[in-house]
Amino acid sequence: MSDSVIYKTQGQIAYLLLNSTPVNGLGQAVRQGLSDGFAQASQDDTIKAIVVGSNIGPFCGGADIAEFSAGTFADKPLLPQLFNQIDASSKPVIAAIDGLALGGGLELALACDYRVATSKAKLGLPEVHLGILPGAGGTQRLPRLAGIANALQMIVSGAPVSAQQAQQLGFVDLVVKDGEDVIAAATNYAEQLLAQQAPALNCADMPVDRESLPAEYFAEFRKSIERKTRGFYAPERCIQAVEAACVLPLMEGLRKEGELFLECINTPQARAQQHLFFAERAAGKVPGVAKDTQARPVKKVAVIGSGTMGGGIVMNFLNAGFDTTMLDLNAQALERGVGVIRKNYEITAKKGKLTGQQVEQRMGLLTTSTQYSDIQDADLVIEAVFEKMDVKKAVFKTLDECCKPGAILATNTSTLDVNEIAEATSRPQDVIGLHFFSPANVMRLLEVVRAEKTSPDVIKTVLGCAAKIKKLPVVVGVCFGFVGNRMLEPYGREALRLLLEGATPEQIDRVLTEFGFAMGFCSMIDLAGNDISYLTRQAHPEVTHGDPSYGALVDSLYELGHYGQKTGCGFYQYSGRDKSANPDVITLAEQAAFKHGITRRKISDQEVLERCLYPLINEGALILEEGIAARASDCDLIYVNGYGFPAWRGGPMQYANEIGLTNVLDALNKYKAQLGEYGERWFEPAPLLLKLATEGKNFNAV
Ligand code: 3H9
């Protein structure tokens, strides 16, 4: 037997203990070990019951995800068949679950006859987040054990439940205290079963109760998730599998589940979502930050600035239980800021997502101040003041004077040079950028900007804090716009230029939302306010490389006071929640086109898509080459989590990998030739893109 599963016996009980770090992924060796151990226990007449547990702590994190792209998930023994054998066992099989039972891990437990879990265990079927469905019996066994509605909810949301919830839902038999030896508890349970001569159970004998649900149940469920799952392939296949469980005997349902699983596993979506899974893990490994780097302790946090951004940042830390001081030199603004935070919490409480007591607890962690001397003992200070270099430098100079040695001084700048800010202090090694995305208490992405002198332990510390406040930190280097906004620049440039060449805001937004973006570029600018982009362009003329053309239309909108939603007019006109075309946009576009010598023409949807996306990808390649991002998958995480890029496409770089870098390269060259001087200026392929495409490689090779 392989070392991946330990087989041992004690009296009448055999133990199969998964033994594969880090999470007992069900790779081929583990499957083989389970299969061999199960066969041995089944054939041994002295064995009357079998306990399946873990030798390393957590029960099981499911199938080995790396095997999907490698294709080895199809190497025998296959998980579904193995679990069918366990389900059909004539001897009672008891799962002993500590920590987690996810995906194939829960499916293994469901194939057992009884389940004992510790109170801290989490049980779930997260396959939908990997672009697939539970393919080893989960969609057929869970509805039988927990009921259709509960099973459907768990499978389509992918969200785990606690052991206590699982017990209420009917698929855990006994919950023992956290810290109790779960194998010993399962052994006791097995002994009781044997004493009672309790039978081995088979899911095939369990009915599925479809009648208690209304006839239109599935149709309504589909409607309820429509918006959230737009564009995703797997959720509908999950539903179809559960529908099959309602009408088919177990073995036929399992066959149907297998078919649907195979339909999902070979899709670009499955590859994209699995790419994102590994991308998140890779982002935590930062070049130059050794694994054993000691983090600095962080207990007290201070945020400078009480505006929308400052308030949102404060809420993150209050939510995570940090003592937090919000500092603003303007007492009135400070009071307003506190009011906004309280109001936000009260709205959440009204929705039933927080209790009144929790609101007070969080507010109780907040102190306010108008004096820098009050934050001298803060471990982490985050500045969120006006986006102007002089203002930021003055703040950092003051922080340098008042903060204790070793305090981490972070700036929330989205555009300014963090090296320059760091140099305003006598301790640049303690300075770092923490670029939160708006709304800061909601958005998961956090660009962690590593300046030239930022020390590794500062990076390690902020990564730890980010995890505590439930953010996804991605470490990037210093350049204008860092990774996210720098890649956004060419994307926006092309959208604006296309308006001059003949596209409409409606066409651009439709093409981008059909591609899967949460919002089209024009709607996004209207939401953020084009005054912001105007002011940024004014402050950083270098970004336009002396090209006055593409900003011309949006500048005219700005000059007319049409800032977007906040003024009721921008690329669109707004009346309450209704949005309609702004007829002036075409006239302004025609005037700007005339002024800049641009011939207007009919623009195809394909051109809109290629011209918006490919320069963004090309910028990503430049960013990689310059070392601003450590890996292409970091750019993908930033786009999916901060810019509404469809997760089912895996991010822009993964999308390029999927469609082929040669196609991106050819299209860039085509537009370079086709668009005259403008094309020459903006469509030069990045050397890295050229190199990889020529070598037949993709961005994962970097
Ligand atoms: C499935 O089961 C399909 C079946 O229905 C049907 C099949 C036919 N595979 O996240 P962490 C690695 S699909 C491979 O940092 P944590 C991870 O990459 C599967 N590797 O730790 C990392 O490696 P590294 C359904 C895996 O404590 C290391 O373990 N299951 C897997 O924060 C530590 O991971 C899921 O979707 C895996 N299944 O969180 C669960 N799981 O150190 C996916 C982990 O080299 N996993 N690794 O970077 C998770 O959600 C979290 O990893 C978990 C631990 C909660 C388990």
CSV table of C-alpha atoms in Angstrom, one decimal, residues 238-436:
chain,number,residue,atom,x,y,z
A,238,CYS,CA,-24.8,21.7,-11.3
A,239,ILE,CA,-28.6,22.3,-11.4
A,240,GLN,CA,-29.1,19.7,-14.2
A,241,ALA,CA,-27.2,17.1,-12.1
A,242,VAL,CA,-29.4,17.8,-9.0
A,243,GLU,CA,-32.5,17.6,-11.3
A,244,ALA,CA,-31.3,14.2,-12.4
A,245,ALA,CA,-31.0,13.1,-8.8
A,246,CYS,CA,-34.8,13.9,-8.4
A,247,VAL,CA,-35.9,11.5,-11.2
A,248,LEU,CA,-33.2,8.9,-11.6
A,249,PRO,CA,-32.1,5.9,-9.5
A,250,LEU,CA,-28.7,6.5,-7.9
A,251,MET,CA,-26.6,4.6,-10.5
A,252,GLU,CA,-28.2,6.3,-13.4
A,253,GLY,CA,-28.0,9.7,-11.7
A,254,LEU,CA,-24.3,9.1,-11.1
A,255,ARG,CA,-23.9,8.3,-14.8
A,256,LYS,CA,-25.6,11.6,-15.7
A,257,GLU,CA,-23.4,13.5,-13.2
A,258,GLY,CA,-20.3,11.9,-14.8
A,259,GLU,CA,-21.4,13.2,-18.3
A,260,LEU,CA,-22.1,16.7,-17.0
A,261,PHE,CA,-18.7,16.7,-15.2
A,262,LEU,CA,-16.9,15.8,-18.4
A,263,GLU,CA,-18.8,18.5,-20.2
A,264,CYS,CA,-17.4,21.0,-17.8
A,265,ILE,CA,-13.8,19.8,-17.2
A,266,ASN,CA,-12.6,20.4,-20.8
A,267,THR,CA,-13.9,24.0,-21.1
A,268,PRO,CA,-11.8,27.1,-21.2
A,269,GLN,CA,-13.9,28.2,-18.2
A,270,ALA,CA,-12.7,25.3,-16.1
A,271,ARG,CA,-9.1,26.0,-17.1
A,272,ALA,CA,-9.6,29.7,-16.3
A,273,GLN,CA,-11.1,29.2,-12.9
A,274,GLN,CA,-8.5,26.6,-11.9
A,275,HIS,CA,-5.9,29.0,-13.1
A,276,LEU,CA,-7.3,31.6,-10.6
A,277,PHE,CA,-7.2,29.1,-7.8
A,278,PHE,CA,-3.5,28.5,-8.2
A,279,ALA,CA,-3.0,32.2,-9.0
A,280,GLU,CA,-4.3,33.2,-5.5
A,281,ARG,CA,-1.9,30.7,-3.9
A,282,ALA,CA,1.0,31.9,-6.0
A,283,ALA,CA,0.4,35.6,-5.2
A,284,GLY,CA,1.3,34.8,-1.6
A,285,LYS,CA,4.8,33.8,-2.6
A,286,VAL,CA,6.7,37.0,-3.0
A,287,PRO,CA,10.2,37.0,-4.6
A,288,GLY,CA,12.7,38.2,-2.0
A,289,VAL,CA,10.5,37.5,1.0
A,290,ALA,CA,11.8,34.3,2.5
A,291,LYS,CA,9.2,31.9,4.0
A,292,ASP,CA,10.7,32.3,7.5
A,293,THR,CA,10.6,36.1,7.5
A,294,GLN,CA,9.3,37.3,10.8
A,295,ALA,CA,6.2,39.5,10.6
A,296,ARG,CA,6.0,42.6,12.8
A,297,PRO,CA,3.2,42.4,15.4
A,298,VAL,CA,0.2,44.6,14.4
A,299,LYS,CA,-2.4,45.4,17.1
A,300,LYS,CA,-3.1,49.1,16.6
A,301,VAL,CA,-4.0,50.6,13.3
A,302,ALA,CA,-4.4,54.3,12.4
A,303,VAL,CA,-5.9,55.6,9.2
A,304,ILE,CA,-5.2,59.2,8.1
A,305,GLY,CA,-8.2,60.8,6.4
A,306,SER,CA,-11.9,60.3,7.1
A,307,GLY,CA,-13.3,60.6,3.6
A,308,THR,CA,-14.9,57.7,1.7
A,309,MET,CA,-11.7,55.8,1.2
A,310,GLY,CA,-10.4,56.4,4.7
A,311,GLY,CA,-13.7,55.4,6.2
A,312,GLY,CA,-13.9,52.2,4.1
A,313,ILE,CA,-10.3,51.3,5.1
A,314,VAL,CA,-11.2,51.8,8.8
A,315,MET,CA,-14.2,49.5,8.5
A,316,ASN,CA,-12.0,46.7,7.2
A,317,PHE,CA,-9.9,46.8,10.4
A,318,LEU,CA,-12.9,47.3,12.8
A,319,ASN,CA,-14.5,44.2,11.1
A,320,ALA,CA,-11.4,42.2,11.9
A,321,GLY,CA,-11.2,43.3,15.5
A,322,PHE,CA,-8.3,45.8,15.3
A,323,ASP,CA,-8.1,48.8,17.6
A,324,THR,CA,-8.3,51.5,15.0
A,325,THR,CA,-7.9,55.3,15.1
A,326,MET,CA,-9.2,57.5,12.4
A,327,LEU,CA,-7.3,60.8,12.2
A,328,ASP,CA,-8.4,63.9,10.4
A,329,LEU,CA,-7.2,67.4,11.1
A,330,ASN,CA,-10.7,68.7,10.3
A,331,ALA,CA,-12.9,67.8,13.2
A,332,GLN,CA,-16.1,68.3,11.3
A,333,ALA,CA,-15.0,65.9,8.5
A,334,LEU,CA,-14.0,63.5,11.1
A,335,GLU,CA,-17.4,63.5,12.7
A,336,ARG,CA,-19.0,63.1,9.3
A,337,GLY,CA,-16.7,60.2,8.6
A,338,VAL,CA,-17.7,58.4,11.9
A,339,GLY,CA,-21.3,59.0,11.0
A,340,VAL,CA,-20.9,57.4,7.6
A,341,ILE,CA,-19.2,54.3,9.2
A,342,ARG,CA,-22.0,53.9,11.8
A,343,LYS,CA,-24.7,54.4,9.1
A,344,ASN,CA,-23.0,51.7,6.9
A,345,TYR,CA,-23.1,49.3,9.8
A,346,GLU,CA,-26.7,50.1,10.7
A,347,ILE,CA,-27.7,49.4,7.1
A,348,THR,CA,-25.9,46.0,7.3
A,349,ALA,CA,-27.7,45.3,10.6
A,350,LYS,CA,-31.1,46.2,9.1
A,351,LYS,CA,-30.4,43.6,6.4
A,352,GLY,CA,-29.9,41.1,9.3
A,353,LYS,CA,-26.2,40.6,8.5
A,354,LEU,CA,-25.0,42.1,11.8
A,355,THR,CA,-26.5,42.2,15.3
A,356,GLY,CA,-26.9,45.5,17.1
A,357,GLN,CA,-24.4,44.2,19.6
A,358,GLN,CA,-21.9,43.5,16.8
A,359,VAL,CA,-22.4,47.1,15.5
A,360,GLU,CA,-21.6,48.5,18.9
A,361,GLN,CA,-18.6,46.1,19.3
A,362,ARG,CA,-17.1,47.4,16.0
A,363,MET,CA,-17.8,51.0,16.8
A,364,GLY,CA,-16.3,50.4,20.2
A,365,LEU,CA,-12.9,49.6,18.6
A,366,LEU,CA,-12.9,53.0,16.8
A,367,THR,CA,-11.2,56.1,18.3
A,368,THR,CA,-10.9,59.4,16.6
A,369,SER,CA,-8.3,62.1,16.7
A,370,THR,CA,-7.2,65.4,15.2
A,371,GLN,CA,-3.7,65.1,16.6
A,372,TYR,CA,-0.8,63.1,15.2
A,373,SER,CA,0.5,62.6,18.8
A,374,ASP,CA,-2.4,60.3,19.4
A,375,ILE,CA,-1.2,57.7,17.0
A,376,GLN,CA,2.4,57.4,18.2
A,377,ASP,CA,1.8,53.8,19.3
A,378,ALA,CA,0.2,52.6,16.1
A,379,ASP,CA,1.8,49.6,14.5
A,380,LEU,CA,0.4,50.2,11.1
A,381,VAL,CA,-0.6,53.6,9.7
A,382,ILE,CA,-2.5,54.0,6.4
A,383,GLU,CA,-2.6,57.4,4.8
A,384,ALA,CA,-5.8,58.1,2.7
A,385,VAL,CA,-5.6,61.8,2.1
A,386,PHE,CA,-6.0,63.9,-1.0
A,387,GLU,CA,-4.1,62.5,-4.0
A,388,LYS,CA,-1.4,65.1,-4.4
A,389,MET,CA,2.3,64.5,-3.9
A,390,ASP,CA,2.9,67.6,-1.7
A,391,VAL,CA,0.0,66.7,0.6
A,392,LYS,CA,1.2,63.1,0.9
A,393,LYS,CA,4.8,64.1,1.5
A,394,ALA,CA,3.8,66.4,4.3
A,395,VAL,CA,1.7,63.7,5.9
A,396,PHE,CA,4.6,61.2,5.7
A,397,LYS,CA,7.1,63.7,7.1
A,398,THR,CA,4.8,64.2,10.1
A,399,LEU,CA,4.3,60.4,10.5
A,400,ASP,CA,8.0,60.0,10.5
A,401,GLU,CA,8.3,62.5,13.3
A,402,CYS,CA,5.5,61.1,15.5
A,403,CYS,CA,5.3,57.3,14.9
A,404,LYS,CA,7.2,54.8,17.0
A,405,PRO,CA,10.2,53.1,15.4
A,406,GLY,CA,9.1,50.0,13.5
A,407,ALA,CA,5.7,51.3,12.7
A,408,ILE,CA,4.6,50.5,9.1
A,409,LEU,CA,3.7,53.6,7.2
A,410,ALA,CA,1.5,52.9,4.2
A,411,THR,CA,0.0,55.1,1.5
A,412,ASN,CA,-3.2,54.4,-0.3
A,413,THR,CA,-2.1,56.3,-3.4
A,414,SER,CA,-3.4,55.0,-6.7
A,415,THR,CA,-1.1,57.0,-9.0
A,416,LEU,CA,1.8,58.6,-7.1
A,417,ASP,CA,5.4,57.4,-6.8
A,418,VAL,CA,5.7,55.5,-3.6
A,419,ASN,CA,9.5,55.8,-3.7
A,420,GLU,CA,9.2,59.5,-3.6
A,421,ILE,CA,6.8,59.4,-0.7
A,422,ALA,CA,9.1,57.0,1.1
A,423,GLU,CA,12.0,59.4,0.7
A,424,ALA,CA,10.0,62.1,2.6
A,425,THR,CA,10.8,60.0,5.7
A,426,SER,CA,14.0,58.9,7.4
A,427,ARG,CA,12.7,55.3,7.3
A,428,PRO,CA,11.9,54.3,3.7
A,429,GLN,CA,12.3,50.6,4.6
A,430,ASP,CA,9.1,50.9,6.6
A,431,VAL,CA,7.1,52.6,3.8
A,432,ILE,CA,4.8,50.6,1.5
A,433,GLY,CA,1.8,51.3,-0.8
A,434,LEU,CA,-1.6,49.7,0.1
A,435,HIS,CA,-3.9,50.5,-2.8
A,436,PHE,CA,-7.4,49.7,-1.7
